[in-house]
Amino acid sequence: MHMIEAVIRPSSIDGIKTKLSELGILGCTAIEVKGFGKQKGHTERYRGGRMDVGFVPKVLLKIAVREEDLDKAIEVIVTAGRTGAAGDGKVFVYPLSRVVRIRTGEMDNDAL
């Protein structure tokens, strides 16, 4: 089992969610976050003046997947989230040692 964390544009979330559902991956947590990278923030107007805002709104997706679904899930996230411009995001993957479904007590792959 693996945990995928993907930092994406907010506009990409619906397409990614739809494609993951088509793969049978139905569980996902989305967290609104702010960050910066090569996109280097953006400029906003406030009371007629321009202000440099250092953080850009993003969405952090957390998705636990089985080993056999990992590569397909990453491909879906990258394909559906790509615009070709700076700020499309990043995908991080790390192993999960244990998953427990609280309601039933199911463990690991059965809990996903």
Short mmCIF file of C-alpha atoms in Angstrom, two decimals:
data_model
loop_
_atom_site.label_atom_id
_atom_site.label_comp_id
_atom_site.label_asym_id
_atom_site.label_seq_id
_atom_site.Cartn_x
_atom_site.Cartn_y
_atom_site.Cartn_z
CA MET A 1 0.00 0.00 0.00
CA HIS A 2 1.09 3.54 -0.72
CA MET A 3 0.02 7.06 0.17
CA ILE A 4 -0.07 9.53 -2.69
CA GLU A 5 0.05 13.22 -1.88
CA ALA A 6 -0.57 15.47 -4.85
CA VAL A 7 -0.41 19.26 -4.75
CA ILE A 8 -2.56 20.44 -7.65
CA ARG A 9 -4.36 23.47 -9.06
CA PRO A 10 -7.88 23.85 -7.62
CA SER A 11 -9.27 23.80 -11.17
CA SER A 12 -7.88 20.27 -11.72
CA ILE A 13 -9.67 18.56 -8.84
CA ASP A 14 -12.91 17.59 -10.63
CA GLY A 15 -11.13 15.96 -13.58
CA ILE A 16 -8.77 14.04 -11.31
CA LYS A 17 -11.61 12.86 -9.05
CA THR A 18 -13.62 11.65 -12.05
CA LYS A 19 -10.68 9.73 -13.55
CA LEU A 20 -9.76 8.15 -10.19
CA SER A 21 -13.38 7.01 -9.75
CA GLU A 22 -13.23 5.36 -13.18
CA LEU A 23 -10.21 3.36 -11.93
CA GLY A 24 -12.18 2.24 -8.87
CA ILE A 25 -10.27 4.51 -6.48
CA LEU A 26 -13.11 6.04 -4.50
CA GLY A 27 -11.40 7.41 -1.40
CA CYS A 28 -9.60 10.73 -1.42
CA THR A 29 -9.05 13.59 1.00
CA ALA A 30 -8.77 17.13 -0.40
CA ILE A 31 -7.30 19.92 1.69
CA GLU A 32 -7.16 23.57 0.62
CA VAL A 33 -3.56 24.78 1.03
CA LYS A 34 -1.34 27.64 -0.10
CA GLY A 35 2.20 27.41 -1.36
CA PHE A 36 4.76 28.60 -3.86
CA GLY A 37 7.42 27.14 -6.09
CA LYS A 38 8.47 27.96 -9.63
CA GLN A 39 5.17 29.77 -10.05
CA LYS A 40 6.50 32.33 -7.51
CA GLY A 41 3.21 33.57 -6.15
CA HIS A 42 1.02 36.11 -7.88
CA THR A 43 -0.03 39.76 -7.75
CA GLU A 44 -3.39 41.00 -6.42
CA ARG A 45 -5.00 44.42 -6.27
CA TYR A 46 -6.03 45.79 -2.89
CA ARG A 47 -7.62 49.24 -2.64
CA GLY A 48 -6.19 50.18 -6.00
CA GLY A 49 -2.64 49.15 -5.19
CA ARG A 50 -0.78 46.08 -6.38
CA MET A 51 0.39 43.60 -3.78
CA ASP A 52 2.71 40.68 -4.33
CA VAL A 53 1.17 37.62 -2.70
CA GLY A 54 3.80 34.99 -1.94
CA PHE A 55 1.46 32.01 -1.70
CA VAL A 56 -0.78 30.56 -4.38
CA PRO A 57 -3.99 28.61 -3.57
CA LYS A 58 -3.60 24.87 -4.19
CA VAL A 59 -5.33 21.63 -3.23
CA LEU A 60 -3.52 18.79 -1.46
CA LEU A 61 -4.95 15.39 -2.33
CA LYS A 62 -4.20 12.45 -0.04
CA ILE A 63 -5.01 9.09 -1.59
CA ALA A 64 -4.24 5.66 -0.14
CA VAL A 65 -3.90 3.03 -2.90
CA ARG A 66 -3.08 -0.64 -3.30
CA GLU A 67 0.26 -1.55 -4.85
CA GLU A 68 -1.42 -2.66 -8.09
CA ASP A 69 -3.25 0.70 -8.47
CA LEU A 70 -0.26 2.96 -7.78
CA ASP A 71 1.09 3.55 -11.29
CA LYS A 72 -2.37 4.04 -12.81
CA ALA A 73 -3.34 6.52 -10.10
CA ILE A 74 -0.17 8.56 -10.59
CA GLU A 75 -0.69 8.58 -14.36
CA VAL A 76 -4.27 9.83 -13.93
CA ILE A 77 -3.22 12.62 -11.57
CA VAL A 78 -0.39 13.78 -13.85
CA THR A 79 -2.44 13.57 -17.05
CA ALA A 80 -5.60 15.22 -15.69
CA GLY A 81 -3.67 17.87 -13.76
CA ARG A 82 -1.25 18.95 -16.48
CA THR A 83 -1.75 22.32 -18.19
CA GLY A 84 1.87 22.70 -19.26
CA ALA A 85 2.38 25.88 -17.24
CA ALA A 86 4.40 26.45 -14.08
CA GLY A 87 2.32 25.66 -11.02
CA ASP A 88 0.68 22.43 -12.20
CA GLY A 89 1.88 20.80 -8.97
CA LYS A 90 3.76 17.77 -7.72
CA VAL A 91 3.06 14.17 -6.72
CA PHE A 92 4.71 12.56 -3.69
CA VAL A 93 4.50 8.83 -2.94
CA TYR A 94 5.45 6.97 0.20
CA PRO A 95 4.75 3.52 1.64
CA LEU A 96 1.95 2.83 4.12
CA SER A 97 2.65 0.24 6.78
CA ARG A 98 -0.88 -0.09 8.17
CA VAL A 99 -4.45 1.02 7.41
CA VAL A 100 -7.41 0.33 9.71
CA ARG A 101 -11.06 1.06 8.93
CA ILE A 102 -12.38 2.33 12.24
CA ARG A 103 -16.02 1.30 11.68
CA THR A 104 -15.35 -2.39 10.95
CA GLY A 105 -11.80 -3.01 12.14
CA GLU A 106 -10.76 -4.19 8.65
CA MET A 107 -7.04 -3.90 8.06
CA ASP A 108 -4.67 -2.99 5.25
CA ASN A 109 -5.92 -3.73 1.69
CA ASP A 110 -9.37 -4.69 3.01
CA ALA A 111 -9.63 -1.28 4.68
CA LEU A 112 -9.02 0.57 1.43
#
